[in-house]
PDB file of C-alpha atoms and ligand atoms in Angstrom:
ATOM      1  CA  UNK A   1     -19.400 -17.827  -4.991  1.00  0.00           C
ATOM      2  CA  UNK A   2     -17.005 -15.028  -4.166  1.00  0.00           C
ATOM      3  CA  UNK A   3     -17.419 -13.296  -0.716  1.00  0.00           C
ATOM      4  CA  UNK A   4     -19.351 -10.019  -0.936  1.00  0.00           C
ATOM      5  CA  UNK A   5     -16.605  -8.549   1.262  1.00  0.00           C
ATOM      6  CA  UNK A   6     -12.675  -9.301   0.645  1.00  0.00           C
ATOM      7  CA  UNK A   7     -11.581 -10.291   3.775  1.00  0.00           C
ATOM      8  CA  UNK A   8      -8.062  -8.067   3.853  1.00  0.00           C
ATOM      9  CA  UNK A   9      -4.663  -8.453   5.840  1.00  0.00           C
ATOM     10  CA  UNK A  10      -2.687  -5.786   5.952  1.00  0.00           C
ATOM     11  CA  UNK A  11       1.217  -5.837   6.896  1.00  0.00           C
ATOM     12  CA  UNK A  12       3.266  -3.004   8.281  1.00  0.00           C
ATOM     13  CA  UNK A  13       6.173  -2.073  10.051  1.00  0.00           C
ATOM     14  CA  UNK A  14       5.262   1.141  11.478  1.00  0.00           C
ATOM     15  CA  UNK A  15       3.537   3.616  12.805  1.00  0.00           C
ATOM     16  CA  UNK A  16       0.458   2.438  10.085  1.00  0.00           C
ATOM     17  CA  UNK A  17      -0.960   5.631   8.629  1.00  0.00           C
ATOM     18  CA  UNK A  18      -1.801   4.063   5.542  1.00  0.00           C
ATOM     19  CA  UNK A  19      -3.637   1.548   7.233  1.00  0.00           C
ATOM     20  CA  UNK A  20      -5.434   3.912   9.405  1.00  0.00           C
ATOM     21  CA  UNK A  21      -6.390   5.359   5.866  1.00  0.00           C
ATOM     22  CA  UNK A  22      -7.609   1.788   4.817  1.00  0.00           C
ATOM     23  CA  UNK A  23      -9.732   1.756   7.988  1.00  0.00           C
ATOM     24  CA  UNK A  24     -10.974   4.500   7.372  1.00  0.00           C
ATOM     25  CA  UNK A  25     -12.035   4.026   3.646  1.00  0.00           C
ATOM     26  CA  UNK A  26     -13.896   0.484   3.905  1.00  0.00           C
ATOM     27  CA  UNK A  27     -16.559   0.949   6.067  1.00  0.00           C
ATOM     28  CA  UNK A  28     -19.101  -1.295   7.042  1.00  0.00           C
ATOM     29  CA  UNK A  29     -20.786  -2.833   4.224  1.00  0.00           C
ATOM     30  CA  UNK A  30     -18.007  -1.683   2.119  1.00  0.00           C
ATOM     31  CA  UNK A  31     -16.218  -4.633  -0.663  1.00  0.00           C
ATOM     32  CA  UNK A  32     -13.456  -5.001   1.402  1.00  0.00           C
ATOM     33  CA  UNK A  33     -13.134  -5.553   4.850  1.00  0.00           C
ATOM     34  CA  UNK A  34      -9.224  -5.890   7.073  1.00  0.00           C
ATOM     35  CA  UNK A  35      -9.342  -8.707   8.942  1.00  0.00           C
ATOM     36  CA  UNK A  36      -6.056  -9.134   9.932  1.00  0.00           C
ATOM     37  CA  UNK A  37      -3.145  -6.670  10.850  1.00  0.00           C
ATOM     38  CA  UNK A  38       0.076  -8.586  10.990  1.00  0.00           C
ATOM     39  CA  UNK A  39       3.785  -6.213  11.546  1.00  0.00           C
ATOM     40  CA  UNK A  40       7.410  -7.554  11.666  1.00  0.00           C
ATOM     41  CA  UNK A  41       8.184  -5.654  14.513  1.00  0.00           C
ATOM     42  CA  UNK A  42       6.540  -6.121  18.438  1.00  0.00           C
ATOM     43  CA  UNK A  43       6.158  -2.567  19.053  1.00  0.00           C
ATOM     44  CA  UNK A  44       4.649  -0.759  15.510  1.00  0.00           C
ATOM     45  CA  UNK A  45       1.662   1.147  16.560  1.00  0.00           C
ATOM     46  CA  UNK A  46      -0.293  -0.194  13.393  1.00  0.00           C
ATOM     47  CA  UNK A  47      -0.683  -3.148  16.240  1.00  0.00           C
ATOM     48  CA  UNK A  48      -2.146  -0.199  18.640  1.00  0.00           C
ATOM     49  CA  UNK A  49      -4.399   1.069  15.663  1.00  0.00           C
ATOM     50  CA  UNK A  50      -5.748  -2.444  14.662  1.00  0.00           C
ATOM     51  CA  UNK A  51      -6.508  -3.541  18.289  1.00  0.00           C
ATOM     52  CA  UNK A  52      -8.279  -0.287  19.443  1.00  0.00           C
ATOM     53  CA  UNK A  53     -10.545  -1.256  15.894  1.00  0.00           C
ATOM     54  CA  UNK A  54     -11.507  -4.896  17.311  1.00  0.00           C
ATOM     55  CA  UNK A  55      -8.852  -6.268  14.544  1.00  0.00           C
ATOM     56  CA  UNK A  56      -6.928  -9.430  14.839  1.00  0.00           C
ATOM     57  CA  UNK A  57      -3.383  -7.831  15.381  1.00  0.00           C
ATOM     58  CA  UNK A  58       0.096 -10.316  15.116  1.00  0.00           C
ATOM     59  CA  UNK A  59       3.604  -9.502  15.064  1.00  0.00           C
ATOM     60  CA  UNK A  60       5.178 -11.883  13.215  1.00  0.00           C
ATOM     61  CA  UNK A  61       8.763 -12.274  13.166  1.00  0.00           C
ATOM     62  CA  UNK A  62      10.463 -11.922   9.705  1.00  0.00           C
ATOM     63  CA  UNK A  63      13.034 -15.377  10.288  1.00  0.00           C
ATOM     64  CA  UNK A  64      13.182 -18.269   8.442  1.00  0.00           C
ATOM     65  CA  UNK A  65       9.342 -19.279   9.472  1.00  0.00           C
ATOM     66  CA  UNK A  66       7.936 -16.136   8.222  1.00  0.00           C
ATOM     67  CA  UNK A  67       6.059 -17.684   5.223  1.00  0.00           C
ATOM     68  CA  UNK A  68       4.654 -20.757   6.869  1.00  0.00           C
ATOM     69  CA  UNK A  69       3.271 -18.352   9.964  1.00  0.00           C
ATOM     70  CA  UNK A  70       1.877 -15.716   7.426  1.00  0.00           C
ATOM     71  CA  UNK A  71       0.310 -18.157   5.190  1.00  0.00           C
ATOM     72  CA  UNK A  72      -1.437 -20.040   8.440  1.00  0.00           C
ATOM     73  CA  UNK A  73      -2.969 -16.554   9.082  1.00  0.00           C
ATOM     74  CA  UNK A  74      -4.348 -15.940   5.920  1.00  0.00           C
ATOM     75  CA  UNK A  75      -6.058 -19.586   5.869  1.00  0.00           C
ATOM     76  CA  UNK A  76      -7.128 -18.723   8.919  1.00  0.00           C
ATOM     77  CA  UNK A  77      -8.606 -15.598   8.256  1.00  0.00           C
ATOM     78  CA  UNK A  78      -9.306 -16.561   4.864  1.00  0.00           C
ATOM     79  CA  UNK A  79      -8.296 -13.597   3.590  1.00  0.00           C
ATOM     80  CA  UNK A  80      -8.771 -12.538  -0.488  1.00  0.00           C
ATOM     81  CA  UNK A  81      -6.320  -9.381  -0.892  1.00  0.00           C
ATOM     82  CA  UNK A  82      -3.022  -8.427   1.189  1.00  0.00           C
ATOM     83  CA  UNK A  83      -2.200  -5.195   1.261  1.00  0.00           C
ATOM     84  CA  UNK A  84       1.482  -3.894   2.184  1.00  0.00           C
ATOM     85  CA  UNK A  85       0.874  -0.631   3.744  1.00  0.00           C
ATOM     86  CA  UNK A  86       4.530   0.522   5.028  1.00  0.00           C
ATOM     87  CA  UNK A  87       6.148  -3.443   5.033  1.00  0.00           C
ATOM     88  CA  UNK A  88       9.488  -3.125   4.764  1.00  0.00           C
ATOM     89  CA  UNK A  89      10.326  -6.583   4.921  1.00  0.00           C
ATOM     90  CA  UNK A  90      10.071  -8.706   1.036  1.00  0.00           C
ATOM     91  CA  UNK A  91       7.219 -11.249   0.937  1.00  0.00           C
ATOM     92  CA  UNK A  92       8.919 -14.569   0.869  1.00  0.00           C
ATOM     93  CA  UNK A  93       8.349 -16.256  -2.551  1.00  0.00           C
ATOM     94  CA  UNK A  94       5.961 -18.672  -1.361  1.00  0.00           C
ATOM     95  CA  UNK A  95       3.473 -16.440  -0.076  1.00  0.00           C
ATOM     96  CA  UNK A  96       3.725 -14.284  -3.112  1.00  0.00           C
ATOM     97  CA  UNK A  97       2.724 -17.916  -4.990  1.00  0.00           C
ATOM     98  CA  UNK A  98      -0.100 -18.488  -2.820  1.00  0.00           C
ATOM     99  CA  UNK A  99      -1.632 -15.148  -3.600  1.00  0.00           C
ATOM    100  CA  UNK A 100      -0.353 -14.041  -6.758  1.00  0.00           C
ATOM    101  CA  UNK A 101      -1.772 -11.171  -7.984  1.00  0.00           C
ATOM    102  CA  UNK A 102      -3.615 -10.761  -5.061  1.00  0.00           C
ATOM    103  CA  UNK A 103      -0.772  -8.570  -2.879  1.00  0.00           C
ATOM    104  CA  UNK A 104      -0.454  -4.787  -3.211  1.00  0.00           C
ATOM    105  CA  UNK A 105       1.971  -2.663  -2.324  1.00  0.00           C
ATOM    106  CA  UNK A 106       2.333   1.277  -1.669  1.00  0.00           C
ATOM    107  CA  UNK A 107       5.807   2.688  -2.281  1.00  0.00           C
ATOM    108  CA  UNK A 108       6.015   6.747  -1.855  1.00  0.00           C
ATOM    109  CA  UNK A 109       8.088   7.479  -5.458  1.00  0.00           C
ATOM    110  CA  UNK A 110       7.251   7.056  -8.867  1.00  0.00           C
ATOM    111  CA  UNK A 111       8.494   3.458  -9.474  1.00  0.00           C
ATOM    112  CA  UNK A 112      10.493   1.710 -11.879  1.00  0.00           C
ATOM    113  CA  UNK A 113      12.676   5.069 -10.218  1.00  0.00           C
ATOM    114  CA  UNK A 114      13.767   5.081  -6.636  1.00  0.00           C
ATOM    115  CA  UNK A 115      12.246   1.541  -5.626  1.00  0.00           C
ATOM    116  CA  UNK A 116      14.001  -1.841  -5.070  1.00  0.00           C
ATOM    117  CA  UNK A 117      16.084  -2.983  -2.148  1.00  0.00           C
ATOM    118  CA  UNK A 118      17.270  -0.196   0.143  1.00  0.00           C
ATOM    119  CA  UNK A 119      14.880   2.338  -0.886  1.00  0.00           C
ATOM    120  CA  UNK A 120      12.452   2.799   2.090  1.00  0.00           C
ATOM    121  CA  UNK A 121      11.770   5.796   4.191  1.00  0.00           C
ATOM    122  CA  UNK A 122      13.775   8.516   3.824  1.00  0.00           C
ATOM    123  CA  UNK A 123      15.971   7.271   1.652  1.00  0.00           C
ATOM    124  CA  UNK A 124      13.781   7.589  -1.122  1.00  0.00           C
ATOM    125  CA  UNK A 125      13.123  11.177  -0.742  1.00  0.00           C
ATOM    126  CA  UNK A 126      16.682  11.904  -0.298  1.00  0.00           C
ATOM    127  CA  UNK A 127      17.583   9.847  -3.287  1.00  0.00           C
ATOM    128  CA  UNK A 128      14.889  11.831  -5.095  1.00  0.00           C
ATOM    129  CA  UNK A 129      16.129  15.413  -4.303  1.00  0.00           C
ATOM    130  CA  UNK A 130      19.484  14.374  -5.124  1.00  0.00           C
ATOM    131  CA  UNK A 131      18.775  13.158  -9.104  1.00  0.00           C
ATOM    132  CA  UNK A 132      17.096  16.608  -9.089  1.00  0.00           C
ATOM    133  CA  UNK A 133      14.068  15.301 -10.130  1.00  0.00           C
ATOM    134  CA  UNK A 134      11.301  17.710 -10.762  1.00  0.00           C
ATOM    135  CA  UNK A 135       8.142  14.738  -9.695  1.00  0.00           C
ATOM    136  CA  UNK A 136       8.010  12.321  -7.305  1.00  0.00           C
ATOM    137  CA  UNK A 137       4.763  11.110  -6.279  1.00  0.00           C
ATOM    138  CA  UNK A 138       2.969   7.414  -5.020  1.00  0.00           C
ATOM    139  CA  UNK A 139       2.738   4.508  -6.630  1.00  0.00           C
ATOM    140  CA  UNK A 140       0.305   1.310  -5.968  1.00  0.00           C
ATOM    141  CA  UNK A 141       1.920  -1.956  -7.588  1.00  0.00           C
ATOM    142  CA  UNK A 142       1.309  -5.650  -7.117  1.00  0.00           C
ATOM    143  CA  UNK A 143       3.887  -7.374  -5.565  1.00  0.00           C
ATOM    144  CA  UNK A 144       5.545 -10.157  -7.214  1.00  0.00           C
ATOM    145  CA  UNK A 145       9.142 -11.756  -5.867  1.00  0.00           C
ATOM    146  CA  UNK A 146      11.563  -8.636  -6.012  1.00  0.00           C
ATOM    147  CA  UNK A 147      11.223  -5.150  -4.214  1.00  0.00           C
ATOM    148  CA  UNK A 148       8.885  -2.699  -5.510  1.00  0.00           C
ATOM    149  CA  UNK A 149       9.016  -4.334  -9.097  1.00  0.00           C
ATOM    150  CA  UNK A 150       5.331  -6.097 -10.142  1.00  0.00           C
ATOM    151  CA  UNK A 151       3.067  -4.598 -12.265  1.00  0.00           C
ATOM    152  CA  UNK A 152       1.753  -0.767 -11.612  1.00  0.00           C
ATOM    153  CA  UNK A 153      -1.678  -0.475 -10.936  1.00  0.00           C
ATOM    154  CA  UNK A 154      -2.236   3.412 -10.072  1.00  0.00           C
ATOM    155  CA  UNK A 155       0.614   6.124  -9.918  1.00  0.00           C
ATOM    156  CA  UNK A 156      -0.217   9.841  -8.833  1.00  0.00           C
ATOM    157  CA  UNK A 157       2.552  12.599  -9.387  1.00  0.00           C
ATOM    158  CA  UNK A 158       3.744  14.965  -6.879  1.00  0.00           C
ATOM    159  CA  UNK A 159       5.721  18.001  -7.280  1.00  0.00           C
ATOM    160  CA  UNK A 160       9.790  18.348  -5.741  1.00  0.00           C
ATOM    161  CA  UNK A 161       9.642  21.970  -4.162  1.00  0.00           C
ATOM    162  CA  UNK A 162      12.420  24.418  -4.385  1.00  0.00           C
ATOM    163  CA  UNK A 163      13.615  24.411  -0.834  1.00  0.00           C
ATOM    164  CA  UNK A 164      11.911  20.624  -0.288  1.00  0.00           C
ATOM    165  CA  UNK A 165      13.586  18.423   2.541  1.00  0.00           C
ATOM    166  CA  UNK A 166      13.528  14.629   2.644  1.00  0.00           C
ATOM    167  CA  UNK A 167      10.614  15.367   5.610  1.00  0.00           C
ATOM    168  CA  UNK A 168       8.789  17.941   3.528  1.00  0.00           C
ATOM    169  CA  UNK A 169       8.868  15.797   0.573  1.00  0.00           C
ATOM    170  CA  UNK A 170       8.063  12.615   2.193  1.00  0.00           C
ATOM    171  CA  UNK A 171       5.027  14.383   4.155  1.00  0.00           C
ATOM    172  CA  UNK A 172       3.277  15.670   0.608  1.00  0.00           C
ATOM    173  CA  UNK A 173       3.456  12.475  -0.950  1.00  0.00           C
ATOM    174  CA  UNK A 174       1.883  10.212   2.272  1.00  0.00           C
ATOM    175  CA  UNK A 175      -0.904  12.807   1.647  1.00  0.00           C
ATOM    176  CA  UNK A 176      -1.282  11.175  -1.768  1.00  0.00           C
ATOM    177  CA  UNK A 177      -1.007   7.857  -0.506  1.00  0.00           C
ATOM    178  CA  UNK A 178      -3.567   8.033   1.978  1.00  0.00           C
ATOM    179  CA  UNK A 179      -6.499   8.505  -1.170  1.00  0.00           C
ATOM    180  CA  UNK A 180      -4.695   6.615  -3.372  1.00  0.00           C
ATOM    181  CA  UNK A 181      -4.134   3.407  -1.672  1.00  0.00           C
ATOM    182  CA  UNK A 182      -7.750   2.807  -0.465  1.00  0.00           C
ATOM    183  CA  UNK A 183      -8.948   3.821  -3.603  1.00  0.00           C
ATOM    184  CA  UNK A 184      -7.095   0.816  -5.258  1.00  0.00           C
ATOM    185  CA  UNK A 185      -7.761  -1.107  -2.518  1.00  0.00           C
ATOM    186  CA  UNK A 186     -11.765  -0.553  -2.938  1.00  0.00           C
ATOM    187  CA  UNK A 187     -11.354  -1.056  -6.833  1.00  0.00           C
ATOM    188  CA  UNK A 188      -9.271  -4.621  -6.338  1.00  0.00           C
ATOM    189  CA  UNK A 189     -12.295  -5.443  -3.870  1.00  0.00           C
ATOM    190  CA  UNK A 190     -15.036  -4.363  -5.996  1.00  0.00           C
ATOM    191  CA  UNK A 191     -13.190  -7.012  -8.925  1.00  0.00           C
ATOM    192  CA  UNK A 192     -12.211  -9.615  -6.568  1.00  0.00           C
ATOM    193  CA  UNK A 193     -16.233  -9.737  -4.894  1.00  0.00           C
ATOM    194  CA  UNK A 194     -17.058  -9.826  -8.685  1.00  0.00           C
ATOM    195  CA  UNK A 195     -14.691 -12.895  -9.339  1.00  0.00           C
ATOM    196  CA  UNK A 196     -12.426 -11.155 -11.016  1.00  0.00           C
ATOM    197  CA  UNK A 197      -9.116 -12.168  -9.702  1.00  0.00           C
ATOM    198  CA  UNK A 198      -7.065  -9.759 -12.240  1.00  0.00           C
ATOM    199  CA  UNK A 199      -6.140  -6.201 -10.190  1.00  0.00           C
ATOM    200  CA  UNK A 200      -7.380  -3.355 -12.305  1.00  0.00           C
ATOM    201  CA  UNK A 201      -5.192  -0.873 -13.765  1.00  0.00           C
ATOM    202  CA  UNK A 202      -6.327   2.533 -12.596  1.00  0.00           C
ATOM    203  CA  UNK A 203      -5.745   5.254 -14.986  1.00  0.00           C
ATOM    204  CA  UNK A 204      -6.279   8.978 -14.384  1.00  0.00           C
ATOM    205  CA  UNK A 205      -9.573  10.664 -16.126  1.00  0.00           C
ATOM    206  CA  UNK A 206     -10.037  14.032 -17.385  1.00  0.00           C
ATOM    207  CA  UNK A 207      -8.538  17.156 -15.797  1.00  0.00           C
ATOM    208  CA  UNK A 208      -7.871  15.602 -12.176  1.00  0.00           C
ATOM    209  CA  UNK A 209      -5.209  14.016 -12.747  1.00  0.00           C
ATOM    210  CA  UNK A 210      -2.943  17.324 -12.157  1.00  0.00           C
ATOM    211  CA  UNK A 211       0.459  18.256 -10.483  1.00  0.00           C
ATOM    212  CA  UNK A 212      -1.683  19.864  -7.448  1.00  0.00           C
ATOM    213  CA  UNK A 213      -0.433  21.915  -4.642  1.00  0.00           C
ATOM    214  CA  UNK A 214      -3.601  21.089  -2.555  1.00  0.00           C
ATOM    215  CA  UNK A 215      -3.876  16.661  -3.278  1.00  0.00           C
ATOM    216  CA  UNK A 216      -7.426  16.103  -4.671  1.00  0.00           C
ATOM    217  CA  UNK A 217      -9.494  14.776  -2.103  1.00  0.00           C
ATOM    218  CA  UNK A 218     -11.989  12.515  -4.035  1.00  0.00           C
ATOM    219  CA  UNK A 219     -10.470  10.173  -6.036  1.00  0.00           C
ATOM    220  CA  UNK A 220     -13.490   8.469  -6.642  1.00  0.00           C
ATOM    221  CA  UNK A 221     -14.423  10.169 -10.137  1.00  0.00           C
ATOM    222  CA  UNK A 222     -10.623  10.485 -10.868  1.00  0.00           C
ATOM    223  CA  UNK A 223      -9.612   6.567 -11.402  1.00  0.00           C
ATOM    224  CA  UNK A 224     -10.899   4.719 -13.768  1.00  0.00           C
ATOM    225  CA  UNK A 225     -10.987   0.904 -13.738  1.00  0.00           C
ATOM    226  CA  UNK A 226      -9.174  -0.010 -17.134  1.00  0.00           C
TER     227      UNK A 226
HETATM  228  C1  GRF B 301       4.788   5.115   3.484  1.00  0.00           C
HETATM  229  O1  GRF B 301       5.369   6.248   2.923  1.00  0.00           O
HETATM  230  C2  GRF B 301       4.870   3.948   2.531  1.00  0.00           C
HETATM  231  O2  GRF B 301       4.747   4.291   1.202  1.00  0.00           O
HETATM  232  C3  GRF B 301       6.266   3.477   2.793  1.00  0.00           C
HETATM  233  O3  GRF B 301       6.453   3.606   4.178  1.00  0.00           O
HETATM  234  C4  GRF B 301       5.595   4.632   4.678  1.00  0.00           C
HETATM  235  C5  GRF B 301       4.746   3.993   5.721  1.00  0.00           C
HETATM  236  O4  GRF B 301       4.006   4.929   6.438  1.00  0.00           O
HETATM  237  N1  GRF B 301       6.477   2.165   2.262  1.00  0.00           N
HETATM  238  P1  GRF B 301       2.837   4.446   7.402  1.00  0.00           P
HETATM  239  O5  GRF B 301       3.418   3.374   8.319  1.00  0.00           O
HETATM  240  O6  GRF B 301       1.723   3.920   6.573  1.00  0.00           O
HETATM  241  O7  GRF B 301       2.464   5.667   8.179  1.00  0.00           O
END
């Protein structure tokens, strides 16, 4: 039988907005519940945000142990779904066996564009304005062995401004990924606590799935599970 809630790990490398976000989503009682905060770097602040929550925070180095020392935590914790919320390191291969099709990941572009190795942070946005693109916007894939390539679960588009800076850009689209993430995350919970290990594929219903100025701020009737 399926735990009612997912237990959830989350991995980051920085200052963790998106998993404040995820906190902040899957509240008590909720199908998902994080567990376990793990970062590749000592000082991220998503430690800071996970610890002042009461959750089990590591920093685990990303060397040549990485995948044994991840995978001990997730027995551990016995954790259901992972959820890369600003990682920036790849998931070594064997962890990405051990839970396959159960790792997410949140990449601020519209992938198969302006993803894969390199592409983090600013760079994105600056490749983005460059090509002249006219939409960026957030994507929520699962993770599979290469950067920012395994199947797209939920996309949301997000207009380039005239006049838009790598900052400006990068600041409207984390305001995207902060309702679209949990609101995959609840979905893959909702499956996984129903034994369904396949991640839905989230698809935009009716008229809210529009090139806003102002993000939407309830996805809930937006999404729906394929
Ligand atoms: C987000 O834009 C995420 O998509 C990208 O890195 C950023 C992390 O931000 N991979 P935060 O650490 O969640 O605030």
């Amino acid at each position: 039988m399926p735990p009612l809630q997912v237990p959830i790990a989350v991995l980051a490398s920085g200052r963790g907005s998106n998993l404040q976000a995820l906190m902040d989503a899957l509240h008590e009682g909720g199908p998902g519940r994080i567990v376990l905060v793990v970062t590749d770097r000592p000082d991220a602040p998503a430690l800071d945000r996970a610890r002042s929550a009461g959750i089990a925070a590591h920093h685990v180095a990303a060397d040549g142990r990485v995948a044994d020392a991840l995978l001990a935590l997730f027995e551990a914790h016995e954790i259901g779904l992972v959820v890369l919320a600003g990682y920036l390191k790849r998931v070594p291969a064997a962890v990405v066996a051990a839970l396959r099709g159960r790792i997410l990941n949140v990449h601020p572009a519209l992938l198969p564009s302006f993803g894969g190795p390199g592409m983090y942070g600013r760079r994105v946005h600056e490749a983005v304005l460059a090509s002249g693109a006219r939409l960026s916007g957030a994507t929520v894939h699962v993770v599979d062995e290469q950067y920012d390539h395994g199947p797209i679960v939920a996309q949301w588009p997000v207009p380039v401004k005239r006049g838009d800076t790598p900052e400006s850009l990068a600041a409207r689209i984390l305001e995207i990924e902060h309702i679209l993430l949990p609101a995959v995350v609840v979905a893959c919970c909702r499956r996984l606590s129903a034994g369904t290990m396949a991640p839905p594929s989230l698809a935009p219903a009716g008229d809210a799935f529009v090139l806003a100025d102002t993000p939407p701020t309830d996805l809930s009737h937006a999404l729906l599970p394929d």
